[in-house]
Amino acid sequence: MSYPEITRRKFLQYSAFGTLASTFPGISLSEDRHINKAPDKNFKPDVELELYAKTAEVPILSGAHTHVFQYTGKLLKGPPNSIKTLPGYLGPILNFERGQKVRIFFYNTLTEPVITHWHGLHVPQKMDGHPMYEIFKGERYVYEFEIDNPAATYWYHSHTHEMTATQVYQGLAGLITVRDEAEQKLDLPADEYEIPLVIQDRRFTRGNQLHYLHGMHQRMIGFLGDTILVNGQADSTIPVKTRAYRLRLLNGSNSRIYKLGWEDGTPLTVIGTDGGLLEKPETLPYLMLAPAERAELWVDFSGRKTGSELTLKNLSYQGGGPQMGMMGGMGGMGMGRGGMGNGLPQGKSFPIVKFKITEHVSDSPQLPEKLVSMQRLSAKDLTNPEKTLPIAIGMRHMSFQLNGRTFKMDDYLDIEKIPVNTIQKIRIYHEGGMGMGQGGMGGGRGMGMMGMMRAMPHPIHLHGQQFQILSRKNSKENSAYDTVKKGFIQNGWKDTVLVMPGEDIEIIKPFQDYTGLFLYHCHNLEHEDMGMMRNFYVS
Ligand code: C2O
Ligand code: CU
Ligand code: CU
């Protein structure tokens, strides 16, 4: 796939940057790119690896191989299980331990710029994969950081300016696991009993090639595919034994939000969230998993018959945003080509992955009653209890915005300045007026453009340290919200929170150790690429 229009736009933009003064001290976005090219001799890595962004041909569907982008890795130093290659197009799983020092030589062999972000890890600005650090073909970026996160499932993906959606879509993503002592003591199911499940939706041409849609519909709603891939494969069936398993789930989709449930109504047992294990397992009828969110599930197949199957499904829900028919009212915007009506709408039910019980075993570990101890943050930990930082979700000029602005590489507002080593309260909400601004459109036609767009959910992600949820309110208790509201975990470390229509969420987040620019954005990747992203400047 090639994206001539994007490349051209980027080119124009870069030539424009050359003439703009940078507002961020020490970073100029033209020639002097401050790319971290050389390893630091004083940094002594425990794990050292090479990671390449490449093109590849991989089998996904039966028949022709699919042309993808792919991360491949090579271990230079460290425990042999630090890299685990998977079949399919996803990057290798990077297995780290808390406290390890990691050096990654990242090479771009693609004909477009790339930069890689370690989603959920607490690392210095220069190691965080900010789009200002993108590298071009033949260049390398040297990452060096210490793993300072609790045991959990994290991930890495491209974070290239205005190209994150298309690059992740084509394959530039992989899982990271972090282990620590508290987790090891629990003796959770491991090795073959620990299964990663990366869920993504894609669309294929008849020739088995990935098909991405660039229309206005995708800009506003996000890309929705009609084929569900698990770990880069379609129609997955996973053979299991009659015992307990640990599932590490990642929603690696561009914009699809899953309402996960077992087909036979068995409740879900959640043991971990984005940034750590929970204090104790939580049981939910279903679990909402928005793009970029992770969850760890405990599932016990004991007592099930050999030969039987259990499917993890997407259950139907409402409140996932405007449906396709409604977009028809957006006169003159063009529906784009390519069967908009025949996909899988957001909120529709479908199977995700099947577990087939193939072997009887008699021993199974028991679900621990307590998992890990966790430092609970509350209002009394706030550095400045009087102050609440806003993340206001709004829309102007046919674009979603945060705090009234669209993304600019090194731009931040006064309200986006945060003193380092503080703990802050942040309120994430839908902007009141939703002012049409100039350039608003569609008013008066039925529910109207603004009304429809206000009905969009947004998974909001903050770089840097993990946060906790203080409160979650919905102004309009309604039947749509009733279909999702039991699917949220309130306790636990998070780096991404799904903000449903009408929701008003308060979080508490530490900004410790590192200064510089740290992104916050919508992880609907189409929204992110259209500028629903901002910087916090921590100093
Ligand atoms: Cu997963 Cu800023 O990204
Ligand atoms: Cu991130
Ligand atoms: Cu969004």
Coordinates of N, CA and C in Angstrom, one line a residue, residues 6 9 162 165 212-224 254-255 322 327 330 333-336 340 395-401 406 449 453 456-458 522 524-532:
I6 N -0.5 11.4 1.7 CA 0.1 11.6 3.0 C 1.6 12.1 2.8
R9 N 1.7 15.6 1.8 CA 1.3 16.5 2.8 C 2.5 16.6 3.8
E162 N 1.0 12.0 12.1 CA -0.1 11.8 11.1 C -0.1 10.5 10.4
A165 N -2.0 5.8 12.5 CA -3.1 5.0 12.2 C -2.7 4.0 11.0
Y212 N -7.2 -0.1 3.6 CA -7.5 1.0 4.6 C -8.3 2.0 3.9
L213 N -9.3 2.6 4.6 CA -10.2 3.5 4.0 C -9.8 4.9 4.5
H214 N -9.8 5.9 3.6 CA -9.3 7.2 4.0 C -10.4 8.3 4.0
G215 N -11.7 7.8 3.9 CA -12.7 8.8 3.7 C -13.0 9.7 5.0
M216 N -13.9 10.6 4.8 CA -14.4 11.5 5.9 C -15.0 10.6 7.0
H217 N -15.6 9.6 6.6 CA -16.2 8.7 7.7 C -15.1 8.2 8.6
Q218 N -14.0 7.8 8.0 CA -12.9 7.2 8.9 C -12.3 8.3 9.7
R219 N -12.2 9.5 9.2 CA -11.7 10.6 10.0 C -12.5 10.9 11.2
M220 N -13.8 10.9 11.0 CA -14.7 11.3 12.1 C -15.0 10.1 13.1
I221 N -15.2 8.9 12.5 CA -15.6 7.8 13.4 C -14.4 6.9 13.7
G222 N -13.5 6.9 12.8 CA -12.4 5.9 12.9 C -12.6 4.8 12.0
F223 N -11.5 4.1 11.8 CA -11.5 2.9 10.9 C -12.1 1.7 11.6
L224 N -13.1 1.1 10.9 CA -13.7 -0.2 11.4 C -13.5 -1.2 10.4
N254 N -7.5 0.2 15.6 CA -7.5 1.6 15.4 C -8.6 2.3 16.2
S255 N -9.8 1.8 16.0 CA -10.9 2.6 16.7 C -12.0 1.7 17.2
P322 N -21.9 7.6 16.1 CA -22.9 7.7 15.1 C -22.8 6.4 14.2
M327 N -24.6 9.1 9.2 CA -23.6 9.9 8.5 C -24.2 10.3 7.1
M330 N -24.8 13.9 6.5 CA -23.7 14.9 6.4 C -23.6 15.3 5.0
M333 N -20.5 15.6 2.2 CA -19.2 15.2 2.7 C -18.7 14.0 2.0
G334 N -19.5 13.4 1.3 CA -19.1 12.2 0.5 C -18.9 11.0 1.4
M335 N -19.4 9.9 1.0 CA -19.3 8.7 1.8 C -18.1 8.0 1.5
G336 N -17.3 8.4 0.6 CA -16.1 7.6 0.2 C -16.6 6.4 -0.6
M340 N -19.5 1.1 2.6 CA -19.6 1.5 4.0 C -20.6 0.7 4.7
M395 N -14.8 19.9 19.5 CA -14.8 19.8 18.1 C -14.9 21.1 17.4
R396 N -14.0 21.4 16.6 CA -14.1 22.7 15.7 C -13.6 22.4 14.4
H397 N -14.1 23.1 13.4 CA -13.6 22.9 12.0 C -13.5 21.5 11.6
M398 N -14.5 20.7 11.9 CA -14.6 19.3 11.5 C -13.4 18.5 12.0
S399 N -12.9 18.9 13.2 CA -11.8 18.1 13.8 C -12.1 18.0 15.3
F400 N -11.8 16.8 15.8 CA -11.8 16.7 17.3 C -10.6 17.4 17.9
Q401 N -10.8 18.0 19.0 CA -9.7 18.8 19.7 C -9.7 18.4 21.1
T406 N -5.8 21.8 18.3 CA -5.3 20.5 17.6 C -3.8 20.4 17.9
M449 N -24.7 17.6 12.9 CA -23.3 17.1 13.0 C -22.7 17.2 14.4
M453 N -21.5 14.0 16.7 CA -20.1 13.9 17.1 C -19.9 13.9 18.6
M456 N -19.7 10.5 20.3 CA -18.6 9.7 20.1 C -17.9 9.3 21.4
P457 N -17.5 8.1 21.6 CA -16.7 7.7 22.7 C -15.2 8.0 22.3
H458 N -14.4 8.3 23.3 CA -12.9 8.6 23.0 C -12.1 7.9 24.0
C522 N -6.2 11.1 22.1 CA -7.3 10.1 21.9 C -6.6 8.9 21.2
N524 N -8.1 6.6 19.6 CA -8.8 6.3 18.3 C -7.7 6.8 17.3
L525 N -7.1 5.9 16.6 CA -5.9 6.4 15.9 C -6.2 7.4 14.8
E526 N -7.4 7.3 14.2 CA -7.8 8.3 13.2 C -7.9 9.6 13.9
H527 N -8.5 9.6 15.1 CA -8.6 10.9 15.8 C -7.3 11.5 16.1
E528 N -6.4 10.6 16.6 CA -5.0 11.0 17.0 C -4.4 11.7 15.7
D529 N -4.4 11.0 14.6 CA -3.7 11.5 13.4 C -4.4 12.8 12.9
M530 N -5.6 13.0 13.2 CA -6.2 14.3 12.8 C -6.0 15.4 13.8
G531 N -5.2 15.1 14.8 CA -4.8 16.2 15.7 C -5.4 16.2 17.1
M532 N -6.1 15.1 17.4 CA -6.7 15.0 18.8 C -5.7 14.6 19.8

